[in-house]
Amino acid sequence: MTTVLKLGGSVITEKDSPETLDDDALSAVADDVAGADVSDLVVVHGGGSFGHHNAAAHGVTTENGSHETTAVADIHGAMKTLNESVLAHLRDRGVPAVPVHPLSAARRDAEGALTLFTEQVAAMLDEGFVPVLHGDLVVHDGEGVTVVSGDELVVDLADTLDADRVGLCSTVPGVLDEDGAVVARIESYEDVADALGGSDATDVTGGMAAKVRELLALSAPANVFDADGVGPFLAGESPGTRID
Ligand code: IP8
């Protein structure tokens, strides 16, 4: 059984202080991963206060690229620094965590479509490792390198690894309705269209509308929860909002 767990960058870093870890939050999440009994686990983390400001400084986005190696060194370097901290917290607790840097394992075509070479991730799982990927840069046809977000990697991994469960840990306890209450289950976009915006609305809700659409398109069920949901999710429960 393959599980993909995304740790939002805002959960594990101090979002407002550049390149600062939220050590307590990361330690708590690492404790939950170490205490879980999950056979094939892939972890993906976002950038939070790492990576994003470097990307902004170099004008690099998911669509606008750069051919400057200093941009690669700064942006990819910041994400590798965060990745090493995540790995160290997991290793210290006995989790067999190993790095996968998408810059060396993915590409975007000229239309922006992402291909992640997941053979490596699958081979790591077969050997009992916990691959830990992260939002990063990817080589992009005609653009040099562009940003790939952790969420995009999760969707790609879930499909290509034929994952059984997907969990997204963010700073909110789930998808919220108009009154701010967690929606327990979403089976179609219409269930939350009023709260997140109509089906053709632009995404003004912090990315949740786009996230829900992408998660609905997955064959695996996904849960969206906050840091308190990591332990229950890994124990097989359905914290926060279930999207399937
Ligand atoms: O926080 C961002 O990943 P995300 C990666 O998952 C970079 O969007 C390089 C800014």
Coordinates of C-alpha atoms and ligand atoms in Angstrom, one line a residue:
M1 CA 0.0 0.0 0.0
T2 CA 1.5 3.3 -1.1
T3 CA 0.9 6.5 0.8
V4 CA 2.0 10.0 -0.3
L5 CA 2.2 12.6 2.5
K6 CA 2.7 16.3 1.7
L7 CA 4.0 18.6 4.4
G8 CA 3.1 22.2 3.6
G9 CA 6.1 24.6 3.8
S10 CA 4.1 26.9 6.1
V11 CA 3.7 24.0 8.6
I12 CA 7.4 23.2 9.0
T13 CA 9.0 26.7 8.6
E14 CA 8.4 30.1 10.1
K15 CA 6.8 31.6 7.0
D16 CA 7.6 35.2 7.9
S17 CA 11.3 34.8 8.8
P18 CA 13.5 33.9 5.7
E19 CA 15.0 30.4 5.8
T20 CA 13.9 29.6 9.4
L21 CA 12.7 26.2 10.4
D22 CA 9.7 25.7 12.8
D23 CA 11.7 23.2 14.7
D24 CA 8.8 22.3 17.1
A25 CA 6.3 21.7 14.3
L26 CA 8.8 19.7 12.2
S27 CA 9.8 17.6 15.3
A28 CA 6.1 16.9 16.0
V29 CA 5.4 15.8 12.4
A30 CA 8.6 13.7 12.4
D31 CA 7.5 12.0 15.6
D32 CA 4.2 11.1 14.0
V33 CA 5.9 9.7 10.9
A34 CA 8.3 7.7 13.1
G35 CA 5.5 6.3 15.1
A36 CA 3.4 5.2 12.1
D37 CA 3.3 1.7 10.7
V38 CA 3.0 2.5 7.0
S39 CA 4.6 0.2 4.5
D40 CA 5.4 2.4 1.4
L41 CA 5.6 6.0 2.4
V42 CA 6.6 8.9 0.1
V43 CA 7.0 12.3 1.8
V44 CA 6.9 15.6 -0.2
H45 CA 7.5 19.0 1.4
G46 CA 7.0 22.6 0.3
G47 CA 9.2 25.6 0.6
G48 CA 7.6 27.9 3.2
S49 CA 10.3 30.5 4.1
F50 CA 12.9 28.6 2.0
G51 CA 12.9 28.8 -1.8
H52 CA 10.1 31.2 -2.5
H53 CA 11.9 34.4 -1.7
N54 CA 15.0 33.2 -3.7
A55 CA 12.7 32.4 -6.6
A56 CA 11.0 35.9 -6.4
A57 CA 14.5 37.6 -6.3
H58 CA 15.4 35.9 -9.5
G59 CA 12.0 36.4 -11.2
V60 CA 11.5 32.6 -11.5
T61 CA 7.9 31.2 -11.3
T62 CA 6.2 28.0 -12.6
E63 CA 6.0 29.7 -16.0
N64 CA 8.9 32.2 -16.2
G65 CA 12.3 30.5 -16.2
S66 CA 15.9 31.4 -16.0
H67 CA 19.1 30.1 -17.6
E68 CA 21.3 31.6 -14.8
T69 CA 23.2 29.1 -12.8
T70 CA 23.3 31.6 -9.9
A71 CA 19.5 31.4 -9.8
V72 CA 19.7 27.6 -9.7
A73 CA 22.3 27.7 -7.0
D74 CA 20.2 30.0 -4.8
I75 CA 16.7 28.5 -5.3
H76 CA 17.6 24.8 -5.5
G77 CA 20.3 25.4 -2.8
A78 CA 17.7 26.8 -0.3
M79 CA 15.3 23.9 -1.0
K80 CA 18.1 21.4 -0.5
T81 CA 19.0 23.0 2.9
L82 CA 15.4 22.6 4.0
N83 CA 15.3 19.1 2.6
E84 CA 18.4 18.2 4.6
S85 CA 16.7 19.4 7.8
V86 CA 13.6 17.4 7.1
L87 CA 15.7 14.3 6.4
A88 CA 17.8 14.8 9.6
H89 CA 14.6 15.1 11.8
L90 CA 13.3 11.9 10.2
R91 CA 16.6 10.0 10.4
D92 CA 17.1 11.0 14.1
R93 CA 13.9 9.1 14.8
G94 CA 14.8 6.0 12.9
V95 CA 12.9 6.7 9.7
P96 CA 14.9 5.5 6.6
A97 CA 14.5 8.8 4.8
V98 CA 16.5 9.5 1.6
P99 CA 16.4 12.6 -0.6
V100 CA 15.0 12.9 -4.1
H101 CA 15.7 16.3 -5.7
P102 CA 13.2 16.9 -8.5
L103 CA 15.7 19.1 -10.4
S104 CA 17.5 15.9 -11.2
A105 CA 14.4 13.8 -11.7
A106 CA 11.8 15.8 -13.6
R107 CA 11.2 18.0 -16.6
R108 CA 8.5 20.3 -18.1
D109 CA 7.7 20.3 -21.8
A110 CA 7.1 23.6 -23.7
E111 CA 3.4 23.4 -22.7
G112 CA 4.3 23.3 -19.1
A113 CA 3.3 19.6 -18.5
L114 CA 5.5 17.9 -15.8
T115 CA 7.1 14.5 -16.2
L116 CA 8.6 13.1 -13.0
F117 CA 10.8 10.1 -13.4
T118 CA 9.3 8.0 -10.6
E119 CA 11.3 4.8 -11.4
Q120 CA 13.9 6.0 -8.8
V121 CA 11.2 6.6 -6.2
A122 CA 9.6 3.2 -6.8
A123 CA 13.1 1.5 -6.5
M124 CA 13.7 3.3 -3.2
L125 CA 10.3 2.1 -1.8
D126 CA 11.2 -1.5 -2.9
E127 CA 14.4 -1.2 -0.8
G128 CA 12.4 0.0 2.2
F129 CA 13.4 3.6 2.1
V130 CA 11.2 6.6 2.6
P131 CA 11.9 9.0 -0.4
V132 CA 11.6 12.6 0.6
L133 CA 10.9 15.0 -2.3
H134 CA 10.4 18.8 -2.2
G135 CA 9.2 21.7 -4.2
D136 CA 12.2 22.6 -6.5
L137 CA 13.2 23.9 -9.9
V138 CA 12.8 21.7 -13.0
V139 CA 14.3 22.0 -16.4
H140 CA 11.7 23.4 -18.7
D141 CA 11.9 23.2 -22.5
G142 CA 12.7 26.7 -23.8
E143 CA 12.7 28.4 -20.4
G144 CA 15.8 27.0 -18.6
V145 CA 14.4 26.2 -15.2
T146 CA 11.0 26.9 -13.6
V147 CA 9.5 26.3 -10.2
V148 CA 7.7 23.0 -9.4
S149 CA 5.5 23.1 -6.3
G150 CA 5.2 20.2 -3.9
D151 CA 1.4 20.0 -4.7
E152 CA 2.2 19.4 -8.4
L153 CA 4.7 16.7 -7.4
V154 CA 2.1 15.0 -5.1
V155 CA -0.5 14.8 -8.0
D156 CA 2.1 13.3 -10.4
L157 CA 3.5 10.8 -7.8
A158 CA 0.0 9.7 -6.8
D159 CA -0.8 8.9 -10.4
T160 CA 2.4 7.3 -11.5
L161 CA 3.0 5.3 -8.3
D162 CA -0.7 4.3 -8.3
A163 CA -0.9 5.5 -4.6
D164 CA -3.6 4.2 -2.4
R165 CA -3.8 7.3 -0.1
V166 CA -2.8 10.9 -0.3
G167 CA -2.5 13.3 2.6
L168 CA -1.9 17.0 2.5
C169 CA -0.9 18.7 5.7
S170 CA -1.4 22.4 5.7
T171 CA -2.0 25.2 8.2
V172 CA -5.8 24.8 7.9
P173 CA -7.7 21.8 9.4
G174 CA -9.4 21.0 6.1
V175 CA -11.4 22.6 3.3
L176 CA -13.6 25.2 5.0
D177 CA -17.2 26.0 4.2
E178 CA -18.7 29.6 4.1
D179 CA -19.0 29.5 8.0
G180 CA -15.4 28.4 8.5
A181 CA -16.4 24.8 9.4
V182 CA -14.4 21.9 8.0
V183 CA -16.2 20.1 5.2
A184 CA -16.0 16.4 6.1
R185 CA -16.2 15.0 2.5
I186 CA -16.0 16.3 -1.0
E187 CA -17.1 14.1 -3.9
S188 CA -17.7 16.7 -6.5
Y189 CA -16.6 20.3 -7.0
E190 CA -20.3 21.4 -6.7
D191 CA -20.1 20.3 -3.0
V192 CA -17.9 23.3 -2.2
A193 CA -18.5 25.6 -5.2
D194 CA -20.3 28.2 -3.0
A195 CA -17.5 28.3 -0.5
L196 CA -14.5 28.1 -2.9
G197 CA -16.0 30.0 -5.9
G198 CA -18.1 28.8 -8.8
S199 CA -16.7 26.2 -11.2
D200 CA -15.3 28.9 -13.5
A201 CA -14.1 31.3 -10.7
T202 CA -10.5 32.3 -10.5
D203 CA -8.6 31.0 -7.5
V204 CA -8.8 33.7 -4.8
T205 CA -8.9 31.3 -1.9
G206 CA -5.2 30.6 -1.3
G207 CA -5.0 27.9 -3.8
M208 CA -7.7 25.7 -2.2
A209 CA -10.0 25.7 -5.2
A210 CA -7.3 24.5 -7.6
K211 CA -6.1 22.0 -5.0
V212 CA -9.6 20.5 -4.6
R213 CA -10.0 20.2 -8.4
E214 CA -6.7 18.4 -8.7
L215 CA -7.4 16.1 -5.8
L216 CA -10.8 15.2 -7.2
A217 CA -9.1 14.1 -10.4
L218 CA -6.9 11.6 -8.6
S219 CA -7.9 8.0 -8.5
A220 CA -6.7 7.7 -4.9
P221 CA -8.7 9.3 -2.0
A222 CA -7.0 12.4 -0.5
N223 CA -7.3 14.1 2.9
V224 CA -6.5 17.7 3.7
F225 CA -5.7 18.3 7.4
D226 CA -3.5 20.4 9.7
A227 CA -0.5 19.2 11.8
D228 CA -2.8 17.5 14.3
G229 CA -4.1 15.2 11.5
V230 CA -0.7 13.7 10.5
G231 CA -0.7 10.9 13.2
P232 CA -4.4 10.0 12.6
F233 CA -4.0 10.0 8.8
L234 CA -0.9 7.7 9.0
A235 CA -2.9 5.5 11.4
G236 CA -5.5 5.0 8.6
E237 CA -8.1 7.5 9.9
S238 CA -9.7 10.2 7.8
P239 CA -8.9 13.6 9.4
G240 CA -9.9 16.9 8.0
T241 CA -11.6 16.8 4.6
R242 CA -11.7 13.6 2.5
I243 CA -11.7 14.3 -1.2
D244 CA -12.6 11.4 -3.5
Ligands
IP8_1 O1 6.1 25.5 -1.4 C1 8.1 25.8 -3.7 O2 7.4 24.6 -3.4 P1 5.9 24.8 -2.7 C2 9.5 25.5 -4.3 O3 5.4 23.5 -2.6 C3 10.3 26.7 -4.7 O4 5.1 25.7 -3.7 C4 11.5 26.5 -5.3 C5 9.9 27.9 -4.5

